[in-house]
PDB file of C-alpha atoms in Angstrom:
ATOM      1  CA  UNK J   1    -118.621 -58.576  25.791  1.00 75.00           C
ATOM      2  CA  UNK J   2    -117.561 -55.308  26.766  1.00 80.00           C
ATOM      3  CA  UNK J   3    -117.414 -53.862  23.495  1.00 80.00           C
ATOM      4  CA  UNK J   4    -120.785 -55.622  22.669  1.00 83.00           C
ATOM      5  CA  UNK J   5    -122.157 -53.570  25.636  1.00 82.00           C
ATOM      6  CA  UNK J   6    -120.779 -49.855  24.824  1.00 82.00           C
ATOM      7  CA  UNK J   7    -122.344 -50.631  21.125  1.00 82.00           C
ATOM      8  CA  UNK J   8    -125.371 -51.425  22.462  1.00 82.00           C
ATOM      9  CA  UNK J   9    -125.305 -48.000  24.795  1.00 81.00           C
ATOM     10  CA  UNK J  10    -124.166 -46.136  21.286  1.00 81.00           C
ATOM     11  CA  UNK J  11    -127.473 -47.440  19.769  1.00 79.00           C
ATOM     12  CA  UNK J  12    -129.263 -45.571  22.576  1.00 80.00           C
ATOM     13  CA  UNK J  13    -127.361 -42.104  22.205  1.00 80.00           C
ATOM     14  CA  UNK J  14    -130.334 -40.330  21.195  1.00 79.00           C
ATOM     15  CA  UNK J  15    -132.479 -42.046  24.284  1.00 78.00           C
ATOM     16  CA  UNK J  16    -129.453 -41.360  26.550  1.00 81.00           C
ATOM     17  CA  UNK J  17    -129.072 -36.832  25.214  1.00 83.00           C
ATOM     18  CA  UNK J  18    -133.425 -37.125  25.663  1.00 81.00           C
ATOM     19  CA  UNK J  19    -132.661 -38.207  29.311  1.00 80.00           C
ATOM     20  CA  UNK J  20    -130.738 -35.705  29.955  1.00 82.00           C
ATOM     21  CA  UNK J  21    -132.784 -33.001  28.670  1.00 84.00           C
ATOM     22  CA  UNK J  22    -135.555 -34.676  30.491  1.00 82.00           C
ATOM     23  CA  UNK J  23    -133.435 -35.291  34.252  1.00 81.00           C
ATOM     24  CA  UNK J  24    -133.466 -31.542  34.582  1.00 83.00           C
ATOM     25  CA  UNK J  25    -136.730 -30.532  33.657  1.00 83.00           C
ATOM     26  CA  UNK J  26    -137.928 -33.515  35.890  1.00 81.00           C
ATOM     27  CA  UNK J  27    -135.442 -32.201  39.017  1.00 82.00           C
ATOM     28  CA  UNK J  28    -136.575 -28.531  38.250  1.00 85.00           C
ATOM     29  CA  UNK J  29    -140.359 -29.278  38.340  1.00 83.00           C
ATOM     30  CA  UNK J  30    -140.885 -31.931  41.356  1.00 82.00           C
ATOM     31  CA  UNK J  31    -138.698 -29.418  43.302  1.00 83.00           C
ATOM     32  CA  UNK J  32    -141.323 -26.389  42.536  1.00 83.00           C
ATOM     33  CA  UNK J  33    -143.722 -29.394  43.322  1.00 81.00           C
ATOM     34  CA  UNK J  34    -142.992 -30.335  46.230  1.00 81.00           C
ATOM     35  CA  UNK J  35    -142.261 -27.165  47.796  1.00 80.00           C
ATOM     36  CA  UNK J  36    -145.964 -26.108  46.228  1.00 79.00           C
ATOM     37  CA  UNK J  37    -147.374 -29.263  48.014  1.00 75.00           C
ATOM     38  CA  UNK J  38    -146.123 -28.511  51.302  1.00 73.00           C
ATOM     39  CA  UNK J  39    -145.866 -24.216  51.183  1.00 75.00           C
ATOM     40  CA  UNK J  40    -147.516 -22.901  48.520  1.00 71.00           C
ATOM     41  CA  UNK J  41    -150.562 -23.001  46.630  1.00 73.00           C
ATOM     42  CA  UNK J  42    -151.264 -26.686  45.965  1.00 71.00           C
ATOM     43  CA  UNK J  43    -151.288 -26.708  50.283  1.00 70.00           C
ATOM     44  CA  UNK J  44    -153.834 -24.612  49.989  1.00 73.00           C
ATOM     45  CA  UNK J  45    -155.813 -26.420  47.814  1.00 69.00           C
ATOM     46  CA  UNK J  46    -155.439 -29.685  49.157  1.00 67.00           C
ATOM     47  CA  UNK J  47    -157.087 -27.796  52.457  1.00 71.00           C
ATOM     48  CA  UNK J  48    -160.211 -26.390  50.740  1.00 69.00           C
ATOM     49  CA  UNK J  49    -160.269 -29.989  48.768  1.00 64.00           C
ATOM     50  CA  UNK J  50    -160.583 -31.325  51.950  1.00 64.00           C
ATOM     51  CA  UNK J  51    -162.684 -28.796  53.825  1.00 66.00           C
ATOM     52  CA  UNK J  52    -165.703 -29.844  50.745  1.00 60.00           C
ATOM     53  CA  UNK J  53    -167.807 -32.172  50.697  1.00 55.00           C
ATOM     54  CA  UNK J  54    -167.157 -34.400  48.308  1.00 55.00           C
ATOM     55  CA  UNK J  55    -165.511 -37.357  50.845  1.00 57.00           C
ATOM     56  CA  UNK J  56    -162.066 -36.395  49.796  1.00 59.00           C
ATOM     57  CA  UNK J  57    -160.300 -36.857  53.364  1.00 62.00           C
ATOM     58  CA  UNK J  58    -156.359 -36.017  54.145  1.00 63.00           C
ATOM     59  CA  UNK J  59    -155.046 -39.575  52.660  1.00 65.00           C
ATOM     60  CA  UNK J  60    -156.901 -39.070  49.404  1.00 64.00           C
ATOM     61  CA  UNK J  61    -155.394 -35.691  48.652  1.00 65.00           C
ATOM     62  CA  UNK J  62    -151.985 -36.857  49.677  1.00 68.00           C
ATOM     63  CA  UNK J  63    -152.597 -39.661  47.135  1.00 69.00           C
ATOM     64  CA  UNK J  64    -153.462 -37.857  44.413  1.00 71.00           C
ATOM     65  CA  UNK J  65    -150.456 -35.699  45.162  1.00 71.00           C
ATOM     66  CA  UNK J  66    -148.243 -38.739  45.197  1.00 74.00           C
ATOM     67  CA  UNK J  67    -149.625 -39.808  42.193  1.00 73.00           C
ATOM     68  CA  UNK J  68    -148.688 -36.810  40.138  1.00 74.00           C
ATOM     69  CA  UNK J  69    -145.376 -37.041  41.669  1.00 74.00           C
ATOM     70  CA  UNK J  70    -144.520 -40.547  41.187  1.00 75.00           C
ATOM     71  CA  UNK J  71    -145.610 -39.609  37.264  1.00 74.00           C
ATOM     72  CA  UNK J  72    -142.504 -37.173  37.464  1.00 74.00           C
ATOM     73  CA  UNK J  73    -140.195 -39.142  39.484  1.00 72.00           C
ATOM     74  CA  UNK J  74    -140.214 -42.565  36.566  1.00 73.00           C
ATOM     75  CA  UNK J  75    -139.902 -40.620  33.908  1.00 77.00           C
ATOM     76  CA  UNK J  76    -135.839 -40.385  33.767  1.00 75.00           C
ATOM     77  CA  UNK J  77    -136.119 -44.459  34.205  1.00 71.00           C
ATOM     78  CA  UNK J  78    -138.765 -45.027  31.846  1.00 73.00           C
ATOM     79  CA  UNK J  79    -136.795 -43.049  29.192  1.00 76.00           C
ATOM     80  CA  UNK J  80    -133.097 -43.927  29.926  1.00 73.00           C
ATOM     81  CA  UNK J  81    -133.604 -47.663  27.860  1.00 72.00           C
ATOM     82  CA  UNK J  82    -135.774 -49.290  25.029  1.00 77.00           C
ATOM     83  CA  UNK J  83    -134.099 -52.130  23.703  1.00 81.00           C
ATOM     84  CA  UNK J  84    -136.339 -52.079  20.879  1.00 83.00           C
ATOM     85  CA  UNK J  85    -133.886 -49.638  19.360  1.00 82.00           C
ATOM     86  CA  UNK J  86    -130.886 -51.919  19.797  1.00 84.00           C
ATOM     87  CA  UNK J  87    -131.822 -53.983  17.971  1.00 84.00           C
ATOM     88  CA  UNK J  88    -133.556 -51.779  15.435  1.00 81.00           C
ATOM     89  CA  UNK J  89    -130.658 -50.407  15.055  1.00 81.00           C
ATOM     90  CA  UNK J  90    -128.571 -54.164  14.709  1.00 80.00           C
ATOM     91  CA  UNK J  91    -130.751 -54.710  11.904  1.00 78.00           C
ATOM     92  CA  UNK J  92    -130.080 -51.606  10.111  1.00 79.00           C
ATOM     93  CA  UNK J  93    -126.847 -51.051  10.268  1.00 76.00           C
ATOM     94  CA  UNK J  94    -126.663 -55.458   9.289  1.00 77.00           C
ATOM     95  CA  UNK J  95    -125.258 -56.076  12.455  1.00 78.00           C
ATOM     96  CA  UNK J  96    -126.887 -59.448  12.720  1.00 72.00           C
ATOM     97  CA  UNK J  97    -125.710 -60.620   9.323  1.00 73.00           C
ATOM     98  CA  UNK J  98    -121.806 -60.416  11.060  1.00 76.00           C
ATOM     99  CA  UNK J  99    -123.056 -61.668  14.382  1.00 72.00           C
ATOM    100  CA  UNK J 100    -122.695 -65.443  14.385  1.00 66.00           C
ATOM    101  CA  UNK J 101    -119.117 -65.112  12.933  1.00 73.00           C
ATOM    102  CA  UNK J 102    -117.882 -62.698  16.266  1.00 75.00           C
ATOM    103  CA  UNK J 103    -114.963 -64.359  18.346  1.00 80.00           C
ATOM    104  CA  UNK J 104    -117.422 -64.406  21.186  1.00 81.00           C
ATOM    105  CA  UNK J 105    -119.837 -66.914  22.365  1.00 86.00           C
ATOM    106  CA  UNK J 106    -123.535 -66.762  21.944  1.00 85.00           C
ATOM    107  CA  UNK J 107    -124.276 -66.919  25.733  1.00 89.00           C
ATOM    108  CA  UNK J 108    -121.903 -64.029  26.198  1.00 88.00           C
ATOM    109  CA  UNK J 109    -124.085 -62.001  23.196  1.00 87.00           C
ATOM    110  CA  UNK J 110    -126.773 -62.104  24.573  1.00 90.00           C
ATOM    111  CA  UNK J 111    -125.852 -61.334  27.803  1.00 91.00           C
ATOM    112  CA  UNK J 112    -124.316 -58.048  26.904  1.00 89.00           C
ATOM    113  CA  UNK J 113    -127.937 -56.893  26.031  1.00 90.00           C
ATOM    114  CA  UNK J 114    -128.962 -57.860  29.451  1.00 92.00           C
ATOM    115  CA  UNK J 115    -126.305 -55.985  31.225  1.00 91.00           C
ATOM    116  CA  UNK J 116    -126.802 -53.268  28.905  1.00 89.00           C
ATOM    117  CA  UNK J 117    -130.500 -52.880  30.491  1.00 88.00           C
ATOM    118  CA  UNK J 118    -129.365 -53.643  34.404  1.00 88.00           C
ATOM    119  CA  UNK J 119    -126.302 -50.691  33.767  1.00 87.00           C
ATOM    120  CA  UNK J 120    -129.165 -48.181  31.932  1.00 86.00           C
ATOM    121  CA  UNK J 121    -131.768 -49.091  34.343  1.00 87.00           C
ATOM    122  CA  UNK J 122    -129.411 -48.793  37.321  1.00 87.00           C
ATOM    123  CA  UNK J 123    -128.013 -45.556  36.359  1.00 85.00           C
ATOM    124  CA  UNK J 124    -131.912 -44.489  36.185  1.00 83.00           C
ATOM    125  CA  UNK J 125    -132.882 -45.814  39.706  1.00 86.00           C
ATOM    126  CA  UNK J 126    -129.805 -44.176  40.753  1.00 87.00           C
ATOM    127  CA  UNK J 127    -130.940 -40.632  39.402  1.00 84.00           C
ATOM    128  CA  UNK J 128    -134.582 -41.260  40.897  1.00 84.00           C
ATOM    129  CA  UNK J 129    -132.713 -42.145  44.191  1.00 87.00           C
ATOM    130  CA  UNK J 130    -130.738 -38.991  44.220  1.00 87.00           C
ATOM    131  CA  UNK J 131    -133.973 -36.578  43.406  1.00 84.00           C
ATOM    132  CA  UNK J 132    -135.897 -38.319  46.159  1.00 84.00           C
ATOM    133  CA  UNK J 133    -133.565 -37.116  48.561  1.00 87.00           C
ATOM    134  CA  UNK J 134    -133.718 -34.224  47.776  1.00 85.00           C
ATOM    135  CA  UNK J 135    -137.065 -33.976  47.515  1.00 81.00           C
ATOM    136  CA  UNK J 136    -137.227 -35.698  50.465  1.00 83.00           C
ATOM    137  CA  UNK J 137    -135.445 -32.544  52.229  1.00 83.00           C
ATOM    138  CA  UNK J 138    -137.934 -30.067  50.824  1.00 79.00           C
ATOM    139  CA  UNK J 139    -140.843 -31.636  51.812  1.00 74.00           C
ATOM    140  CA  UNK J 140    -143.395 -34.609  53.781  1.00 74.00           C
ATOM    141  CA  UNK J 141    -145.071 -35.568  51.232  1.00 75.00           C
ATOM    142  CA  UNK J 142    -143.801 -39.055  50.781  1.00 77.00           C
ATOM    143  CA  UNK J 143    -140.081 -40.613  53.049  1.00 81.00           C
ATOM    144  CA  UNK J 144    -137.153 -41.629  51.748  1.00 85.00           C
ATOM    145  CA  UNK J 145    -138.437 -45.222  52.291  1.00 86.00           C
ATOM    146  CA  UNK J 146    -141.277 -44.970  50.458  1.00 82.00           C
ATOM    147  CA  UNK J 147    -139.726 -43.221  47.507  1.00 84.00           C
ATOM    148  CA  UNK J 148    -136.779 -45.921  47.382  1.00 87.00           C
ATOM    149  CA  UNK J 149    -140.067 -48.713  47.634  1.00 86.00           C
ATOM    150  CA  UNK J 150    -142.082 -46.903  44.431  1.00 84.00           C
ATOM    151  CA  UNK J 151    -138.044 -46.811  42.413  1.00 86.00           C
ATOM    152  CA  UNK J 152    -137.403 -50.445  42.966  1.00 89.00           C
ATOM    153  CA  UNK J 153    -140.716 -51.592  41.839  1.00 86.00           C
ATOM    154  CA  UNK J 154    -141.281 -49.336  38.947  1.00 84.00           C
ATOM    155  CA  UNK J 155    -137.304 -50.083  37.957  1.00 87.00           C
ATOM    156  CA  UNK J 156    -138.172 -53.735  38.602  1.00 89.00           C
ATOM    157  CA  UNK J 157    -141.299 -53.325  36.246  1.00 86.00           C
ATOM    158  CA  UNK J 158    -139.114 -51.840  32.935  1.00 88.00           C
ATOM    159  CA  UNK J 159    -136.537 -54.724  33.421  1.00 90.00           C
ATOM    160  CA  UNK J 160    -139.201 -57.118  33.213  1.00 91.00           C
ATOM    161  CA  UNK J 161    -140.612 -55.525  29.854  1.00 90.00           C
ATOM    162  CA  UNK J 162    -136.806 -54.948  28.738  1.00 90.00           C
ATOM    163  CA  UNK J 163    -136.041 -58.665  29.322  1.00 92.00           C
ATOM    164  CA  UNK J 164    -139.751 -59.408  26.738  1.00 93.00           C
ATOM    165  CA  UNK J 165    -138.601 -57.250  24.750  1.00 91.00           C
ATOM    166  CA  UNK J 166    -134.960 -59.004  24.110  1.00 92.00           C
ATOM    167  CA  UNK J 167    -136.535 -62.433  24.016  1.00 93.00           C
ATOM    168  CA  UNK J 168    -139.305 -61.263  21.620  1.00 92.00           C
ATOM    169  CA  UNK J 169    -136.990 -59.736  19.275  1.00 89.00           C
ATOM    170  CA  UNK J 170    -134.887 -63.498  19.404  1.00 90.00           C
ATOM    171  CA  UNK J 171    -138.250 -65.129  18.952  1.00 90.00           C
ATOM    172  CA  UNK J 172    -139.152 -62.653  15.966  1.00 88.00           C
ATOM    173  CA  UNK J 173    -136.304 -62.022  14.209  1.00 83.00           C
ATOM    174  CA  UNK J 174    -134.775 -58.962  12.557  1.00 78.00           C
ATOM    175  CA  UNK J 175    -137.071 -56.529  11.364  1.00 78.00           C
ATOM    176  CA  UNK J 176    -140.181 -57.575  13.735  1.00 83.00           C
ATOM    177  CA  UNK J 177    -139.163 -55.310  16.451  1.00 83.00           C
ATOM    178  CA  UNK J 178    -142.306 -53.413  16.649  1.00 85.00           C
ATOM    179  CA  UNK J 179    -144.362 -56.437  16.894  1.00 89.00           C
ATOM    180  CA  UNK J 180    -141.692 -57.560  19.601  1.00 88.00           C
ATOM    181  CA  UNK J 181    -142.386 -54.669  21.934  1.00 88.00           C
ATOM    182  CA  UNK J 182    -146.288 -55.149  21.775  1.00 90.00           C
ATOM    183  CA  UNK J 183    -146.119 -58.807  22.544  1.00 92.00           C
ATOM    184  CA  UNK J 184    -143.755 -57.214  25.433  1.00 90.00           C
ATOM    185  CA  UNK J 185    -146.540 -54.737  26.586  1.00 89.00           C
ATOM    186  CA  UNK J 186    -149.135 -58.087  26.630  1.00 92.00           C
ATOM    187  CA  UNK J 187    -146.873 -60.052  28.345  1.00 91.00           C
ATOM    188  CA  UNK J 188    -146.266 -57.492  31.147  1.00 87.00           C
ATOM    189  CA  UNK J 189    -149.754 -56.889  31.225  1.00 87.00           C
ATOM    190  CA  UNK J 190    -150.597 -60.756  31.081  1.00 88.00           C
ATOM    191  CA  UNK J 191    -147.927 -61.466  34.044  1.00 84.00           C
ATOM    192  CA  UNK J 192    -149.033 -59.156  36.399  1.00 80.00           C
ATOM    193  CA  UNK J 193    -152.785 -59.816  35.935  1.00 80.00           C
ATOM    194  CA  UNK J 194    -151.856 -63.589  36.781  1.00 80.00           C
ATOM    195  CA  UNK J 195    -149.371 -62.601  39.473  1.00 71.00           C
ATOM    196  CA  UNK J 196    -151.688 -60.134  41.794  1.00 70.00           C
ATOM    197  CA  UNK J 197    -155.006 -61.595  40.750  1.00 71.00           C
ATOM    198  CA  UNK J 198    -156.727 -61.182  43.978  1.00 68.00           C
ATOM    199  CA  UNK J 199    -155.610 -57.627  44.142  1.00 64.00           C
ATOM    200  CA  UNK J 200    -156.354 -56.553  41.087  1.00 66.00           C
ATOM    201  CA  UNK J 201    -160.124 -58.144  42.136  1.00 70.00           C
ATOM    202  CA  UNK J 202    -160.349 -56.171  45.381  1.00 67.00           C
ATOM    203  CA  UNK J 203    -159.532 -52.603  43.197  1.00 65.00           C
ATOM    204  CA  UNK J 204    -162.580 -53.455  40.747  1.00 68.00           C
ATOM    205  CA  UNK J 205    -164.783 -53.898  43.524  1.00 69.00           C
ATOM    206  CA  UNK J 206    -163.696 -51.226  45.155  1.00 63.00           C
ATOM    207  CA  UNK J 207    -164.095 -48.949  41.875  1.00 63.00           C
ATOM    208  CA  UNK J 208    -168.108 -50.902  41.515  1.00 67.00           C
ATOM    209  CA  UNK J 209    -169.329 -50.323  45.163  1.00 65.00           C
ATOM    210  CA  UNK J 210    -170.687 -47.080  46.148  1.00 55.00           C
ATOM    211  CA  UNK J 211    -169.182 -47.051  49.951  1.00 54.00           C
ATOM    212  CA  UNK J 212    -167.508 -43.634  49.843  1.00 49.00           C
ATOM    213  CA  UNK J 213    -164.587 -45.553  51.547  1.00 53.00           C
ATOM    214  CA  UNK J 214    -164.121 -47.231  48.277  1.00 51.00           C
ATOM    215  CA  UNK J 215    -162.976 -43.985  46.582  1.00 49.00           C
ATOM    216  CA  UNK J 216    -159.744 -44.304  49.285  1.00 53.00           C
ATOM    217  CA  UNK J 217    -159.076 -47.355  48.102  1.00 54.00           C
ATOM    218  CA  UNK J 218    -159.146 -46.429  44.443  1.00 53.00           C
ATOM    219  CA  UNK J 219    -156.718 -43.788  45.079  1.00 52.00           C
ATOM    220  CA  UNK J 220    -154.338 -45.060  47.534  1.00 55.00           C
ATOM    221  CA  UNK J 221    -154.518 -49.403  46.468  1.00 58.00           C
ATOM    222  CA  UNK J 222    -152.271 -49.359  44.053  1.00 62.00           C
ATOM    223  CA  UNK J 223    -149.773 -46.622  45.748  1.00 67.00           C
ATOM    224  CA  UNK J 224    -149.913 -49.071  48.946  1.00 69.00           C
ATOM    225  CA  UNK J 225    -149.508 -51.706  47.004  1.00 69.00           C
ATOM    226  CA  UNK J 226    -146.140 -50.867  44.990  1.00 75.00           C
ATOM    227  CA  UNK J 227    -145.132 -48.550  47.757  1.00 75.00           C
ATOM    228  CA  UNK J 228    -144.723 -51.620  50.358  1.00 77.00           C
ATOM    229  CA  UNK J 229    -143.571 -54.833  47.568  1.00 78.00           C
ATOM    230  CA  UNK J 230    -140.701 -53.577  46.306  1.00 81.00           C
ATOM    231  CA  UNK J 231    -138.918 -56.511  47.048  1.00 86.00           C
ATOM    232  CA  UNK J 232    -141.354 -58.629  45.551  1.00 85.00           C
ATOM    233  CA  UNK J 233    -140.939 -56.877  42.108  1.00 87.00           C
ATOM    234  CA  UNK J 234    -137.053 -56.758  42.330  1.00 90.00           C
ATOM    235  CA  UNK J 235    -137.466 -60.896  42.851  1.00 92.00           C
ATOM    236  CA  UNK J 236    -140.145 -61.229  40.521  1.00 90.00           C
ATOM    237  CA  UNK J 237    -138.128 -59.142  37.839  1.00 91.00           C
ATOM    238  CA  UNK J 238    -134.375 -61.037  38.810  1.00 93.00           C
ATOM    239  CA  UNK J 239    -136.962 -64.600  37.795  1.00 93.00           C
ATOM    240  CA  UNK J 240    -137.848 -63.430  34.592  1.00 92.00           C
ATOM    241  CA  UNK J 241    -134.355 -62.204  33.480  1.00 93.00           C
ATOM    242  CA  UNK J 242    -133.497 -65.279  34.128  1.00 94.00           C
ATOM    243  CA  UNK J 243    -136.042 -67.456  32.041  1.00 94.00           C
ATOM    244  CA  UNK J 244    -136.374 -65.136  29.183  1.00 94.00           C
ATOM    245  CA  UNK J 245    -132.439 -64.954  29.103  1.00 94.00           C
ATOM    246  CA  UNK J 246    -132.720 -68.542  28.825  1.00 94.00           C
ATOM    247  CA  UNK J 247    -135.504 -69.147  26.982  1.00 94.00           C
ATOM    248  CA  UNK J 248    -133.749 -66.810  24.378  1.00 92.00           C
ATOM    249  CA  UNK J 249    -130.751 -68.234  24.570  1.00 91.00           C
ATOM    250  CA  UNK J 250    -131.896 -72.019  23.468  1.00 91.00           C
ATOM    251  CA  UNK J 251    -133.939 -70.088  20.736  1.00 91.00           C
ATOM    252  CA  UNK J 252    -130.908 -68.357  19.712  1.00 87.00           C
ATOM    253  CA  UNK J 253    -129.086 -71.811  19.086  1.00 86.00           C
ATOM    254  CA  UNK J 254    -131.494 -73.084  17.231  1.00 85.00           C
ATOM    255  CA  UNK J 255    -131.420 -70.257  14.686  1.00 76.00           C
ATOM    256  CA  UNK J 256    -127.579 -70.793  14.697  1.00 69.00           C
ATOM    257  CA  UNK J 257    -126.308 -67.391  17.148  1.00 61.00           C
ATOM    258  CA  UNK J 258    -128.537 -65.263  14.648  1.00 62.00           C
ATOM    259  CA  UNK J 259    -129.584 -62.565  17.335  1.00 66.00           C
TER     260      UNK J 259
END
């Protein structure tokens, strides 16, 4: 399984230089941000934002500065692991033609893949993790906790997509794989919709009503909300490894360990 794992990791070489590249200019530019935010000339435009009247109080500016932040803070995650290309790249090189006949059982094939996306994800949470801090140093503009609350959900959030994305690709077949991540992207979409229902209600009214309250809740809802349910997402995302690895697994079998 180990091997199955470091081919899987080759497969994302390209993803994994791209990360790189992309972990500096992210470290480099929320560092110049945050000092901006807190020092420099974003400060001072927060205070004349605030000082106009246009119902923009202190929360909403820090919002939409958290917002712009948290945009640079996911990207090392969101890049670090598609496995879309995995097995793109199984079916290319013929990989799955060989597959069945490996010395290695099904279950432990298709776990690989999964451990493939905790270790990529993890070393991307990990990265986020150590740029909060120091971001954290520099400036007030969000606390460790709240940065390690936004990681875990947003990590939580790819792993769930990752996890469609294997058991699409199963369902599918070789060659399907961009159909597999759409049907991914729905069911993310289609899970979450189901799962936080009532808030998802309360932001649309919010965005229809014309209490200038509302606009705080526009801006700051969602941040509040995966700010503070981390641990919800983590457990949410640890449920649906599980059934899709599963689910994927039985699917497998019937196709007779073609994955």
């Amino acid at each position: 399984m180990k091997g199955l794992i470091i081919k899987d990791i080759m497969c994302l070489r390209k993803q994994l230089t791209v990360f790189a590249f992309i972990l500096v200019g992210v470290l480099a530019v929320s560092v110049m941000y945050v000092l901006s935010a807190s020092f420099g000339n974003l400060a001072e435009v927060a205070k004349e934002l605030q000082n106009e009247k246009n119902n923009l109080s202190a929360r909403d500016v820090k919002n939409i500065a958290t917002e712009a932040l948290i945009l640079f803070m996911l990207l090392p995650a969101a890049t670090v692991c598609d496995m879309v290309f995995v097995f793109a790249s199984d079916a290319k090189a013929g990989f799955v033609k060989v597959a069945a006949t490996l010395p290695v059982p099904l279950w432990k094939r298709l776990l690989a893949k999964y451990m493939t996306v905790f270790a990529l994800f993890g070393i991307g949470a990990a990265v986020d993790i150590a740029i909060a801090g120091v971001l954290c140093a520099l400036g007030n503009i969000l606390t460790f906790g709240e940065f390690l609350g936004i990681i875990i959900s947003a990590t939580s959030a790819m792993c769930i997509y990752s996890a469609f994305v294997i058991l699409w690709c199963v369902v599918l077949g070789s060659g399907s794989e961009q159909y597999a991540q759409l049907l991914s992207i729905a069911s993310l979409i289609a899970l979450f919709v189901i799962g936080y229902f009532g808030a998802l209600k309360n932001f649309f009214m919010a965005l229809l009503t014309d209490n200038p309250d509302s606009l705080s809740e526009i801006l700051g809802g969602p941040i509040e909300y995966i700010k503070d349910r981390g641990g919800v997402f983590l457990i949410a995302a640890a449920a649906v490894c599980a059934c899709t690895y599963f689910a994927a697994l039985k699917i497998a079998d019937r196709k007779r360990g073609v994955i």
